[in-house]
Amino acid sequence: MDSAIRLKILNRHIFAFLRHLTVKKLLNLFLAEYNMLMKKSYVSSYPYILKIESTNICNLKCAYCYENRRMPSEGERSFGRVSPDNFKKLIDEIGRYLFKINLYGFGEPFLFPETIDMIEYATKKNIGVGVSSNMNFEDPQLPERIVTSGLEVLIFSCHGVTQESYSKFMVKGNMALAIRNIRKIIEERKKSGSKTPLIDWQFCVTRFNQGEIESAKTMARELGIDQIRFIKPFFPE
């Protein structure tokens, strides 16, 4: 990961830190860092950032992702999703120490309506929430619901600026649909006077789309996307 990408991610963390800062969270952060620095075998602090995979189910079959969405074999992790009750129980237990929750992993969080409920619940507890999505949904109400949920960061996974290059990586994906939804989210954000969600376009550079970087930068500016990150995947091209 290059320094420019690291800086953009750091800026997101700083934004969440300042926005959700409390004395209790600050003291816990210092304690957690002290425990790590001292390599304590017993940790006397709570997490201050959580990564929760809300689901590992997805509506696309992106190249190299989760073994191209094959059905799990015996002994492997099965497909599933976090229940809202378990999520709320966790937030009630440690939410007062959390600055941020990254509510995504291998799956598509917005496949299930309870994701919006979980975002709203965490937001009301003064916790920033980040979600990564391909935004391939024919749901005209979803953009408005995303904005009103209080979602803080939306990582927009879109690897190309033409359907031809996009579909080579994001198998079964519809780029026009995804862009339309992002445009609608930005419109809803302006209408409501909200600064969130911050939209971070994540663009994986492959041999199929490496000639589209400048076009992607132009598209991002025209759409009003807050930032775009070009990353080199760890897998072979």
PDB file of C-alpha atoms in Angstrom, residues 27-192:
ATOM      1  CA  LEU A  27      -8.694   7.000  28.094  1.00  0.00           C
ATOM      2  CA  ASN A  28      -9.477   3.547  26.703  1.00  0.00           C
ATOM      3  CA  LEU A  29      -7.503   4.309  23.527  1.00  0.00           C
ATOM      4  CA  PHE A  30      -4.426   5.295  25.574  1.00  0.00           C
ATOM      5  CA  LEU A  31      -4.807   2.161  27.677  1.00  0.00           C
ATOM      6  CA  ALA A  32      -5.135  -0.066  24.595  1.00  0.00           C
ATOM      7  CA  GLU A  33      -2.043   1.443  22.991  1.00  0.00           C
ATOM      8  CA  TYR A  34      -0.128   1.095  26.258  1.00  0.00           C
ATOM      9  CA  ASN A  35      -1.101  -2.589  26.482  1.00  0.00           C
ATOM     10  CA  MET A  36       0.112  -3.163  22.933  1.00  0.00           C
ATOM     11  CA  LEU A  37       3.332  -1.205  23.465  1.00  0.00           C
ATOM     12  CA  MET A  38       4.136  -3.160  26.600  1.00  0.00           C
ATOM     13  CA  LYS A  39       3.082  -6.442  24.941  1.00  0.00           C
ATOM     14  CA  LYS A  40       0.792  -7.253  27.818  1.00  0.00           C
ATOM     15  CA  SER A  41      -0.439 -10.832  27.991  1.00  0.00           C
ATOM     16  CA  TYR A  42      -3.536  -9.590  29.810  1.00  0.00           C
ATOM     17  CA  VAL A  43      -5.322  -6.725  28.067  1.00  0.00           C
ATOM     18  CA  SER A  44      -7.095  -4.337  30.430  1.00  0.00           C
ATOM     19  CA  SER A  45      -8.693  -2.233  27.684  1.00  0.00           C
ATOM     20  CA  TYR A  46     -11.532  -2.570  25.182  1.00  0.00           C
ATOM     21  CA  PRO A  47     -11.301  -2.326  21.370  1.00  0.00           C
ATOM     22  CA  TYR A  48     -11.678   1.206  20.061  1.00  0.00           C
ATOM     23  CA  ILE A  49     -12.232   0.163  16.412  1.00  0.00           C
ATOM     24  CA  LEU A  50     -14.152  -2.947  15.391  1.00  0.00           C
ATOM     25  CA  LYS A  51     -14.248  -4.874  12.128  1.00  0.00           C
ATOM     26  CA  ILE A  52     -17.502  -6.837  11.834  1.00  0.00           C
ATOM     27  CA  GLU A  53     -18.347  -8.828   8.734  1.00  0.00           C
ATOM     28  CA  SER A  54     -22.099  -8.322   8.574  1.00  0.00           C
ATOM     29  CA  THR A  55     -22.357 -11.064   5.947  1.00  0.00           C
ATOM     30  CA  ASN A  56     -20.140 -13.121   3.652  1.00  0.00           C
ATOM     31  CA  ILE A  57     -22.926 -13.459   1.062  1.00  0.00           C
ATOM     32  CA  CYS A  58     -22.639 -11.355  -2.102  1.00  0.00           C
ATOM     33  CA  ASN A  59     -24.707 -10.589  -5.192  1.00  0.00           C
ATOM     34  CA  LEU A  60     -21.650 -10.561  -7.506  1.00  0.00           C
ATOM     35  CA  LYS A  61     -18.925 -13.060  -8.361  1.00  0.00           C
ATOM     36  CA  CYS A  62     -15.852 -10.869  -8.589  1.00  0.00           C
ATOM     37  CA  ALA A  63     -12.671 -12.447  -9.878  1.00  0.00           C
ATOM     38  CA  TYR A  64     -10.485 -13.899  -7.128  1.00  0.00           C
ATOM     39  CA  CYS A  65     -12.965 -12.906  -4.395  1.00  0.00           C
ATOM     40  CA  TYR A  66     -13.742 -15.614  -1.862  1.00  0.00           C
ATOM     41  CA  GLU A  67     -12.805 -18.302  -4.386  1.00  0.00           C
ATOM     42  CA  ASN A  68     -15.283 -16.843  -6.887  1.00  0.00           C
ATOM     43  CA  ARG A  69     -18.255 -17.516  -4.585  1.00  0.00           C
ATOM     44  CA  ARG A  70     -18.249 -21.285  -4.762  1.00  0.00           C
ATOM     45  CA  MET A  71     -20.298 -23.154  -2.183  1.00  0.00           C
ATOM     46  CA  PRO A  72     -18.242 -23.914   0.957  1.00  0.00           C
ATOM     47  CA  SER A  73     -16.880 -27.421   1.308  1.00  0.00           C
ATOM     48  CA  GLU A  74     -17.304 -29.513   4.434  1.00  0.00           C
ATOM     49  CA  GLY A  75     -15.351 -28.007   7.315  1.00  0.00           C
ATOM     50  CA  GLU A  76     -15.137 -24.557   5.722  1.00  0.00           C
ATOM     51  CA  ARG A  77     -16.958 -21.483   6.952  1.00  0.00           C
ATOM     52  CA  SER A  78     -20.536 -21.487   5.698  1.00  0.00           C
ATOM     53  CA  PHE A  79     -22.397 -18.491   4.312  1.00  0.00           C
ATOM     54  CA  GLY A  80     -24.275 -16.448   6.879  1.00  0.00           C
ATOM     55  CA  ARG A  81     -24.959 -13.043   8.378  1.00  0.00           C
ATOM     56  CA  VAL A  82     -24.882 -11.241  11.713  1.00  0.00           C
ATOM     57  CA  SER A  83     -28.204 -11.067  13.517  1.00  0.00           C
ATOM     58  CA  PRO A  84     -29.352  -7.566  14.561  1.00  0.00           C
ATOM     59  CA  ASP A  85     -29.898  -8.794  18.117  1.00  0.00           C
ATOM     60  CA  ASN A  86     -26.315 -10.016  18.450  1.00  0.00           C
ATOM     61  CA  PHE A  87     -25.032  -6.798  16.936  1.00  0.00           C
ATOM     62  CA  LYS A  88     -27.040  -4.676  19.366  1.00  0.00           C
ATOM     63  CA  LYS A  89     -25.899  -6.807  22.284  1.00  0.00           C
ATOM     64  CA  LEU A  90     -22.268  -6.211  21.332  1.00  0.00           C
ATOM     65  CA  ILE A  91     -22.804  -2.454  20.922  1.00  0.00           C
ATOM     66  CA  ASP A  92     -24.578  -2.233  24.267  1.00  0.00           C
ATOM     67  CA  GLU A  93     -21.613  -3.979  25.889  1.00  0.00           C
ATOM     68  CA  ILE A  94     -18.647  -2.066  24.437  1.00  0.00           C
ATOM     69  CA  GLY A  95     -20.104   0.735  22.308  1.00  0.00           C
ATOM     70  CA  ARG A  96     -19.114   3.447  24.772  1.00  0.00           C
ATOM     71  CA  TYR A  97     -15.453   2.706  23.970  1.00  0.00           C
ATOM     72  CA  LEU A  98     -15.754   2.596  20.188  1.00  0.00           C
ATOM     73  CA  PHE A  99     -14.854   5.320  17.736  1.00  0.00           C
ATOM     74  CA  LYS A 100     -15.677   3.305  14.637  1.00  0.00           C
ATOM     75  CA  ILE A 101     -17.077   0.063  13.233  1.00  0.00           C
ATOM     76  CA  ASN A 102     -16.158  -1.246   9.781  1.00  0.00           C
ATOM     77  CA  LEU A 103     -19.280  -3.250   8.989  1.00  0.00           C
ATOM     78  CA  TYR A 104     -18.085  -5.270   6.003  1.00  0.00           C
ATOM     79  CA  GLY A 105     -15.882  -8.132   4.871  1.00  0.00           C
ATOM     80  CA  PHE A 106     -16.212 -10.535   1.944  1.00  0.00           C
ATOM     81  CA  GLY A 107     -19.953 -10.020   1.505  1.00  0.00           C
ATOM     82  CA  GLU A 108     -22.288  -7.259   0.339  1.00  0.00           C
ATOM     83  CA  PRO A 109     -23.770  -5.551   3.426  1.00  0.00           C
ATOM     84  CA  PHE A 110     -26.753  -3.938   1.678  1.00  0.00           C
ATOM     85  CA  LEU A 111     -28.116  -7.278   0.534  1.00  0.00           C
ATOM     86  CA  PHE A 112     -30.037  -7.377   3.786  1.00  0.00           C
ATOM     87  CA  PRO A 113     -32.277  -4.591   5.133  1.00  0.00           C
ATOM     88  CA  GLU A 114     -31.140  -5.084   8.726  1.00  0.00           C
ATOM     89  CA  THR A 115     -27.775  -3.563   7.821  1.00  0.00           C
ATOM     90  CA  ILE A 116     -29.407  -0.134   7.741  1.00  0.00           C
ATOM     91  CA  ASP A 117     -30.918  -0.824  11.173  1.00  0.00           C
ATOM     92  CA  MET A 118     -27.502  -1.778  12.554  1.00  0.00           C
ATOM     93  CA  ILE A 119     -25.926   1.386  11.130  1.00  0.00           C
ATOM     94  CA  GLU A 120     -28.651   3.508  12.710  1.00  0.00           C
ATOM     95  CA  TYR A 121     -28.253   1.765  16.066  1.00  0.00           C
ATOM     96  CA  ALA A 122     -24.486   2.322  16.161  1.00  0.00           C
ATOM     97  CA  THR A 123     -24.833   5.919  14.966  1.00  0.00           C
ATOM     98  CA  LYS A 124     -27.226   6.717  17.802  1.00  0.00           C
ATOM     99  CA  LYS A 125     -24.576   5.377  20.189  1.00  0.00           C
ATOM    100  CA  ASN A 126     -22.032   7.917  18.858  1.00  0.00           C
ATOM    101  CA  ILE A 127     -20.091   5.388  16.785  1.00  0.00           C
ATOM    102  CA  GLY A 128     -18.969   5.979  13.212  1.00  0.00           C
ATOM    103  CA  VAL A 129     -19.816   3.214  10.756  1.00  0.00           C
ATOM    104  CA  GLY A 130     -18.074   2.371   7.494  1.00  0.00           C
ATOM    105  CA  VAL A 131     -19.462   0.041   4.827  1.00  0.00           C
ATOM    106  CA  SER A 132     -17.995  -1.275   1.573  1.00  0.00           C
ATOM    107  CA  SER A 133     -20.501  -1.897  -1.226  1.00  0.00           C
ATOM    108  CA  ASN A 134     -20.698  -2.584  -4.953  1.00  0.00           C
ATOM    109  CA  MET A 135     -24.012  -0.628  -5.033  1.00  0.00           C
ATOM    110  CA  ASN A 136     -25.624  -3.035  -7.518  1.00  0.00           C
ATOM    111  CA  PHE A 137     -29.202  -2.640  -6.306  1.00  0.00           C
ATOM    112  CA  GLU A 138     -32.472  -1.843  -8.045  1.00  0.00           C
ATOM    113  CA  ASP A 139     -33.903  -0.200  -4.948  1.00  0.00           C
ATOM    114  CA  PRO A 140     -34.924   3.446  -5.441  1.00  0.00           C
ATOM    115  CA  GLN A 141     -35.251   3.974  -1.682  1.00  0.00           C
ATOM    116  CA  LEU A 142     -31.798   2.673  -0.759  1.00  0.00           C
ATOM    117  CA  PRO A 143     -29.772   5.869  -1.436  1.00  0.00           C
ATOM    118  CA  GLU A 144     -32.028   7.960   0.810  1.00  0.00           C
ATOM    119  CA  ARG A 145     -32.005   5.295   3.534  1.00  0.00           C
ATOM    120  CA  ILE A 146     -28.208   5.131   3.421  1.00  0.00           C
ATOM    121  CA  VAL A 147     -27.920   8.887   3.960  1.00  0.00           C
ATOM    122  CA  THR A 148     -30.529   9.074   6.724  1.00  0.00           C
ATOM    123  CA  SER A 149     -29.021   6.053   8.508  1.00  0.00           C
ATOM    124  CA  GLY A 150     -26.039   8.151   9.561  1.00  0.00           C
ATOM    125  CA  LEU A 151     -23.501   6.028   7.672  1.00  0.00           C
ATOM    126  CA  GLU A 152     -20.155   7.792   7.995  1.00  0.00           C
ATOM    127  CA  VAL A 153     -18.045   6.199   5.226  1.00  0.00           C
ATOM    128  CA  LEU A 154     -19.167   4.402   2.081  1.00  0.00           C
ATOM    129  CA  ILE A 155     -16.353   2.589   0.291  1.00  0.00           C
ATOM    130  CA  PHE A 156     -17.585   2.248  -3.278  1.00  0.00           C
ATOM    131  CA  SER A 157     -16.050  -0.821  -4.948  1.00  0.00           C
ATOM    132  CA  CYS A 158     -15.974  -0.117  -8.673  1.00  0.00           C
ATOM    133  CA  HIS A 159     -13.096  -1.375 -10.788  1.00  0.00           C
ATOM    134  CA  GLY A 160     -13.446   0.266 -14.178  1.00  0.00           C
ATOM    135  CA  VAL A 161     -15.124   3.143 -15.998  1.00  0.00           C
ATOM    136  CA  THR A 162     -16.611   1.087 -18.858  1.00  0.00           C
ATOM    137  CA  GLN A 163     -18.885  -1.904 -18.550  1.00  0.00           C
ATOM    138  CA  GLU A 164     -16.419  -3.943 -20.593  1.00  0.00           C
ATOM    139  CA  SER A 165     -13.492  -3.515 -18.194  1.00  0.00           C
ATOM    140  CA  TYR A 166     -15.694  -3.428 -15.086  1.00  0.00           C
ATOM    141  CA  SER A 167     -17.382  -6.741 -15.834  1.00  0.00           C
ATOM    142  CA  LYS A 168     -14.075  -8.561 -16.341  1.00  0.00           C
ATOM    143  CA  PHE A 169     -13.404  -8.098 -12.635  1.00  0.00           C
ATOM    144  CA  MET A 170     -16.866  -7.539 -11.138  1.00  0.00           C
ATOM    145  CA  VAL A 171     -18.613 -10.535 -12.675  1.00  0.00           C
ATOM    146  CA  LYS A 172     -22.412 -10.111 -12.925  1.00  0.00           C
ATOM    147  CA  GLY A 173     -22.063  -6.418 -12.020  1.00  0.00           C
ATOM    148  CA  ASN A 174     -23.835  -3.502 -13.698  1.00  0.00           C
ATOM    149  CA  MET A 175     -21.639  -0.401 -13.651  1.00  0.00           C
ATOM    150  CA  ALA A 176     -24.333   1.998 -14.858  1.00  0.00           C
ATOM    151  CA  LEU A 177     -26.596   0.890 -12.011  1.00  0.00           C
ATOM    152  CA  ALA A 178     -23.824   1.329  -9.447  1.00  0.00           C
ATOM    153  CA  ILE A 179     -22.932   4.823 -10.693  1.00  0.00           C
ATOM    154  CA  ARG A 180     -26.596   5.798 -10.736  1.00  0.00           C
ATOM    155  CA  ASN A 181     -26.938   4.800  -7.091  1.00  0.00           C
ATOM    156  CA  ILE A 182     -23.811   6.713  -6.101  1.00  0.00           C
ATOM    157  CA  ARG A 183     -25.067   9.791  -7.909  1.00  0.00           C
ATOM    158  CA  LYS A 184     -28.379   9.488  -6.055  1.00  0.00           C
ATOM    159  CA  ILE A 185     -26.615   9.172  -2.680  1.00  0.00           C
ATOM    160  CA  ILE A 186     -24.675  12.360  -3.390  1.00  0.00           C
ATOM    161  CA  GLU A 187     -27.917  14.115  -4.366  1.00  0.00           C
ATOM    162  CA  GLU A 188     -29.627  12.928  -1.184  1.00  0.00           C
ATOM    163  CA  ARG A 189     -26.630  14.015   0.872  1.00  0.00           C
ATOM    164  CA  LYS A 190     -26.808  17.527  -0.576  1.00  0.00           C
ATOM    165  CA  LYS A 191     -30.572  17.690  -0.140  1.00  0.00           C
ATOM    166  CA  SER A 192     -30.330  16.801   3.539  1.00  0.00           C
TER     167      SER A 192
END
